[in-house]
Amino acid sequence: MKISVPLFLGSLSVLAYGMYGSPIQAGNPRAVAPVKVDFDRDVMPILSQRCFKCHGPDASKVAAGLRLDSLALARKDDVIVPGSPEKSRLLKRVSEANPDDRMPPPDSGVKSLNPDQIRILTEWIRSGAKYEQHWSFVPPKRPALPSVSDPKWCRTRIDRFVLAKLAESHLRPEPEADRNTLALRAAQTLTGLPPTTGDLNLYLADRQPGAYERYVDRLLASSAFGEHQGRYWLDAVRYADTHGLQLDNERGVYPYRDWVVRAYNQDLPFNKFIEWQLAGDLLPKPTTDQLVATGYVRMNLTTNEGGAIEEEFLARNTFDRVDTTSTVLLGLTAQCARCHDHKYDPIKQRDYYGLYAFFNSTTDQPLDGNITFPPPAIRAPSPEQAVELQKLRDRQTRLMNGLDGEAARRDFESQPTEIPISSGWEISPVYASTTFDEAFDAVKPPEATAGTVAWKPFALEIGKDYAGIVGRDNAAVYLRGRMTLSKAKTYTFGVSSDDGVKVWL
């Protein structure tokens, strides 16, 4: 079973857990070892929520000159004595029976610590009162496999962690789920959809060892896998098909969305997945996919509102790129360092603006012009379109390499793919109406009033945005032209409008 771990780690734990059902309450809980207190998870929230208002780095006035954001500062006057909770004045003050002597003081507006929080601080001090960095700065290490009471129950290493956690909470697993339920859980986890009838029947009929793994492989190979998993990434990098401000017009960034889906489905290595998005255009001889991937840099809100100042929006756009990258890729908020060195993490203001300088080197304009394809833009055919374009290029090469006129005609007519020839495009006058419905429904197309419409030549450019062609609200305008094919066939045209569009053939 092939799994792209960096892009799929979150779903993997859900899938493995789902194989064995949900835990239920055990009747006879076993004794378990004390839980190890984790500074980031257990201690730091208590200090930041209960103590730092008066004894932290951002306190307006540090009370009694005491700081609790590092052990070196907190050891003053035996406030914290590592290894000796009974000697640590911190525990005495937060446990005082007299409310007037208890910390935090009643007039601070901060709630007193509850018994569980005091127990956590006690265990932390007993174990050495170690202050730790934010988890994103700590290199990950593979943890040792925990001991469990029933090793035979565990099929994978993940199962050991699941079973140990259940025992820790005095719970036991349910019996294994039936195959229909398991198939549904796996499909919904990997594709967001129930299994197809064909996949489900194939799995239920497969009684050989490894049937479940083969079923999961089929789910991973489906296009729905990339569509489902890719949406989490697109949410994180603020993908949207519109500009986001002022008129909120459409913008043509969907090739980036399609590339993200393909990256998941093609199991693109995680380092390339990130490198292409941050700097695909800086690679030697970048491919179309590598250029499209840099759409990540241009997912910010844009505008062309009157009165908008270009320099201001250049800064806002760059801040957005820095903050998104730090949040999504570094797992922390670097935004504080815009104005000062970070209080809790080793991020200097100099580092923040070093990253700012990298994203400040883009060539797109701060204001978008309210157009669908604000430059720089490239043609980004889908893989299927790329195949057809290559056929056309190959055909052109053959024709250019000396085929005579008759041979060229036979070659042209034998090709399965043909681009229709468009000509004679004209535009009608603008028909003003009092309401949108009247403009859309009541105005008759010019074909119904032949000879009474003053048509004018119109230079139609495929792919160009003609926003503003009508020029007023509640009005309609008509375009007409001729598309010529050498023989009858089915051909697909794409037409779009943010208000409404009709097509007559």
mmCIF file of N, CA and C in Angstrom, residues 4-59:
data_model
loop_
_atom_site.group_PDB
_atom_site.id
_atom_site.type_symbol
_atom_site.label_atom_id
_atom_site.label_comp_id
_atom_site.label_asym_id
_atom_site.label_seq_id
_atom_site.Cartn_x
_atom_site.Cartn_y
_atom_site.Cartn_z
ATOM 1 N N SER A 4 1.717 8.625 0.530
ATOM 2 C CA SER A 4 2.600 9.776 0.550
ATOM 3 C C SER A 4 2.498 10.416 1.928
ATOM 4 N N VAL A 5 3.434 10.086 2.808
ATOM 5 C CA VAL A 5 3.294 10.449 4.222
ATOM 6 C C VAL A 5 3.182 11.947 4.460
ATOM 7 N N PRO A 6 4.055 12.794 3.852
ATOM 8 C CA PRO A 6 3.955 14.215 4.203
ATOM 9 C C PRO A 6 2.611 14.837 3.862
ATOM 10 N N LEU A 7 1.968 14.354 2.779
ATOM 11 C CA LEU A 7 0.723 14.961 2.359
ATOM 12 C C LEU A 7 -0.496 14.249 2.948
ATOM 13 N N PHE A 8 -0.265 13.146 3.692
ATOM 14 C CA PHE A 8 -1.395 12.294 4.047
ATOM 15 C C PHE A 8 -1.363 11.892 5.509
ATOM 16 N N LEU A 9 -0.426 12.462 6.265
ATOM 17 C CA LEU A 9 -0.216 11.997 7.622
ATOM 18 C C LEU A 9 -1.451 12.169 8.485
ATOM 19 N N GLY A 10 -2.147 13.314 8.338
ATOM 20 C CA GLY A 10 -3.310 13.564 9.178
ATOM 21 C C GLY A 10 -4.406 12.529 8.964
ATOM 22 N N SER A 11 -4.628 12.127 7.723
ATOM 23 C CA SER A 11 -5.689 11.165 7.447
ATOM 24 C C SER A 11 -5.295 9.759 7.856
ATOM 25 N N LEU A 12 -3.988 9.477 7.865
ATOM 26 C CA LEU A 12 -3.537 8.125 8.147
ATOM 27 C C LEU A 12 -3.954 7.674 9.540
ATOM 28 N N SER A 13 -3.809 8.554 10.526
ATOM 29 C CA SER A 13 -4.164 8.173 11.887
ATOM 30 C C SER A 13 -5.661 7.917 12.006
ATOM 31 N N VAL A 14 -6.464 8.719 11.315
ATOM 32 C CA VAL A 14 -7.916 8.520 11.343
ATOM 33 C C VAL A 14 -8.273 7.186 10.725
ATOM 34 N N LEU A 15 -7.600 6.865 9.606
ATOM 35 C CA LEU A 15 -7.896 5.625 8.903
ATOM 36 C C LEU A 15 -7.529 4.423 9.757
ATOM 37 N N ALA A 16 -6.336 4.454 10.360
ATOM 38 C CA ALA A 16 -5.896 3.320 11.162
ATOM 39 C C ALA A 16 -6.796 3.132 12.374
ATOM 40 N N TYR A 17 -7.204 4.238 12.991
ATOM 41 C CA TYR A 17 -8.071 4.157 14.164
ATOM 42 C C TYR A 17 -9.441 3.611 13.766
ATOM 43 N N GLY A 18 -9.918 4.040 12.594
ATOM 44 C CA GLY A 18 -11.230 3.608 12.141
ATOM 45 C C GLY A 18 -11.316 2.118 11.878
ATOM 46 N N MET A 19 -10.186 1.457 11.693
ATOM 47 C CA MET A 19 -10.205 0.039 11.413
ATOM 48 C C MET A 19 -10.708 -0.775 12.597
ATOM 49 N N TYR A 20 -10.672 -0.206 13.773
ATOM 50 C CA TYR A 20 -10.985 -0.990 14.959
ATOM 51 C C TYR A 20 -12.162 -0.438 15.749
ATOM 52 N N GLY A 21 -12.926 0.457 15.166
ATOM 53 C CA GLY A 21 -14.077 0.980 15.864
ATOM 54 C C GLY A 21 -13.702 2.000 16.914
ATOM 55 N N SER A 22 -14.687 2.481 17.665
ATOM 56 C CA SER A 22 -14.470 3.507 18.670
ATOM 57 C C SER A 22 -14.313 2.872 20.041
ATOM 58 N N PRO A 23 -13.563 3.540 20.938
ATOM 59 C CA PRO A 23 -13.399 2.977 22.271
ATOM 60 C C PRO A 23 -14.672 3.117 23.096
ATOM 61 N N ILE A 24 -14.871 2.205 24.059
ATOM 62 C CA ILE A 24 -15.996 2.308 24.980
ATOM 63 C C ILE A 24 -15.451 2.203 26.398
ATOM 64 N N GLN A 25 -16.259 2.593 27.363
ATOM 65 C CA GLN A 25 -15.822 2.617 28.753
ATOM 66 C C GLN A 25 -15.593 1.198 29.261
ATOM 67 N N ALA A 26 -14.455 0.975 29.881
ATOM 68 C CA ALA A 26 -14.165 -0.344 30.460
ATOM 69 C C ALA A 26 -14.763 -0.429 31.861
ATOM 70 N N GLY A 27 -15.097 -1.630 32.260
ATOM 71 C CA GLY A 27 -15.706 -1.776 33.568
ATOM 72 C C GLY A 27 -14.683 -1.861 34.695
ATOM 73 N N ASN A 28 -13.482 -2.369 34.418
ATOM 74 C CA ASN A 28 -12.491 -2.578 35.471
ATOM 75 C C ASN A 28 -11.190 -1.909 35.052
ATOM 76 N N PRO A 29 -11.047 -0.612 35.283
ATOM 77 C CA PRO A 29 -9.863 0.095 34.814
ATOM 78 C C PRO A 29 -8.599 -0.444 35.464
ATOM 79 N N ARG A 30 -7.553 -0.557 34.658
ATOM 80 C CA ARG A 30 -6.255 -1.002 35.164
ATOM 81 C C ARG A 30 -5.457 0.204 35.636
ATOM 82 N N ALA A 31 -4.551 -0.015 36.545
ATOM 83 C CA ALA A 31 -3.656 1.059 36.998
ATOM 84 C C ALA A 31 -2.698 1.401 35.873
ATOM 85 N N VAL A 32 -2.465 2.668 35.646
ATOM 86 C CA VAL A 32 -1.569 3.103 34.575
ATOM 87 C C VAL A 32 -0.511 4.006 35.165
ATOM 88 N N ALA A 33 0.620 4.122 34.448
ATOM 89 C CA ALA A 33 1.723 4.969 34.890
ATOM 90 C C ALA A 33 1.318 6.432 34.808
ATOM 91 N N PRO A 34 1.876 7.304 35.660
ATOM 92 C CA PRO A 34 1.547 8.732 35.588
ATOM 93 C C PRO A 34 1.868 9.301 34.223
ATOM 94 N N VAL A 35 1.030 10.214 33.754
ATOM 95 C CA VAL A 35 1.244 10.827 32.453
ATOM 96 C C VAL A 35 2.391 11.827 32.543
ATOM 97 N N LYS A 36 3.309 11.771 31.605
ATOM 98 C CA LYS A 36 4.414 12.714 31.581
ATOM 99 C C LYS A 36 3.896 14.091 31.172
ATOM 100 N N VAL A 37 4.259 15.104 31.971
ATOM 101 C CA VAL A 37 3.806 16.463 31.687
ATOM 102 C C VAL A 37 4.646 17.041 30.559
ATOM 103 N N ASP A 38 3.958 17.584 29.558
ATOM 104 C CA ASP A 38 4.625 18.217 28.420
ATOM 105 C C ASP A 38 4.546 19.736 28.588
ATOM 106 N N PHE A 39 5.683 20.414 28.492
ATOM 107 C CA PHE A 39 5.713 21.856 28.755
ATOM 108 C C PHE A 39 4.819 22.621 27.780
ATOM 109 N N ASP A 40 5.000 22.386 26.461
ATOM 110 C CA ASP A 40 4.234 23.135 25.464
ATOM 111 C C ASP A 40 2.736 22.859 25.588
ATOM 112 N N ARG A 41 2.396 21.606 25.782
ATOM 113 C CA ARG A 41 0.981 21.219 25.785
ATOM 114 C C ARG A 41 0.293 21.534 27.103
ATOM 115 N N ASP A 42 1.001 21.301 28.242
ATOM 116 C CA ASP A 42 0.347 21.354 29.551
ATOM 117 C C ASP A 42 0.705 22.582 30.380
ATOM 118 N N VAL A 43 1.987 22.956 30.386
ATOM 119 C CA VAL A 43 2.457 23.996 31.307
ATOM 120 C C VAL A 43 2.351 25.390 30.714
ATOM 121 N N MET A 44 2.818 25.564 29.471
ATOM 122 C CA MET A 44 2.838 26.894 28.863
ATOM 123 C C MET A 44 1.443 27.530 28.824
ATOM 124 N N PRO A 45 0.379 26.800 28.503
ATOM 125 C CA PRO A 45 -0.951 27.437 28.533
ATOM 126 C C PRO A 45 -1.324 27.973 29.920
ATOM 127 N N ILE A 46 -0.927 27.270 30.981
ATOM 128 C CA ILE A 46 -1.245 27.744 32.332
ATOM 129 C C ILE A 46 -0.484 29.030 32.634
ATOM 130 N N LEU A 47 0.826 29.030 32.339
ATOM 131 C CA LEU A 47 1.629 30.223 32.611
ATOM 132 C C LEU A 47 1.139 31.419 31.800
ATOM 133 N N SER A 48 0.836 31.190 30.514
ATOM 134 C CA SER A 48 0.454 32.317 29.655
ATOM 135 C C SER A 48 -0.935 32.852 30.000
ATOM 136 N N GLN A 49 -1.856 31.958 30.406
ATOM 137 C CA GLN A 49 -3.224 32.389 30.708
ATOM 138 C C GLN A 49 -3.409 32.886 32.139
ATOM 139 N N ARG A 50 -2.592 32.406 33.065
ATOM 140 C CA ARG A 50 -2.801 32.732 34.473
ATOM 141 C C ARG A 50 -1.711 33.630 35.060
ATOM 142 N N CYS A 51 -0.515 33.629 34.474
ATOM 143 C CA CYS A 51 0.617 34.299 35.125
ATOM 144 C C CYS A 51 1.223 35.445 34.311
ATOM 145 N N PHE A 52 1.243 35.322 32.982
ATOM 146 C CA PHE A 52 2.022 36.264 32.181
ATOM 147 C C PHE A 52 1.443 37.675 32.144
ATOM 148 N N LYS A 53 0.173 37.819 32.543
ATOM 149 C CA LYS A 53 -0.385 39.174 32.545
ATOM 150 C C LYS A 53 0.435 40.093 33.439
ATOM 151 N N CYS A 54 0.917 39.542 34.562
ATOM 152 C CA CYS A 54 1.715 40.351 35.506
ATOM 153 C C CYS A 54 3.181 39.954 35.528
ATOM 154 N N HIS A 55 3.502 38.724 35.072
ATOM 155 C CA HIS A 55 4.874 38.221 35.203
ATOM 156 C C HIS A 55 5.408 37.687 33.874
ATOM 157 N N GLY A 56 4.945 38.262 32.768
ATOM 158 C CA GLY A 56 5.389 37.795 31.460
ATOM 159 C C GLY A 56 6.110 38.866 30.678
ATOM 160 N N PRO A 57 6.579 38.537 29.470
ATOM 161 C CA PRO A 57 7.370 39.480 28.677
ATOM 162 C C PRO A 57 6.569 40.670 28.164
ATOM 163 N N ASP A 58 5.247 40.510 28.067
ATOM 164 C CA ASP A 58 4.444 41.620 27.554
ATOM 165 C C ASP A 58 3.668 42.323 28.661
ATOM 166 N N ALA A 59 4.015 42.070 29.924
ATOM 167 C CA ALA A 59 3.349 42.760 31.031
ATOM 168 C C ALA A 59 3.688 44.246 30.981
#
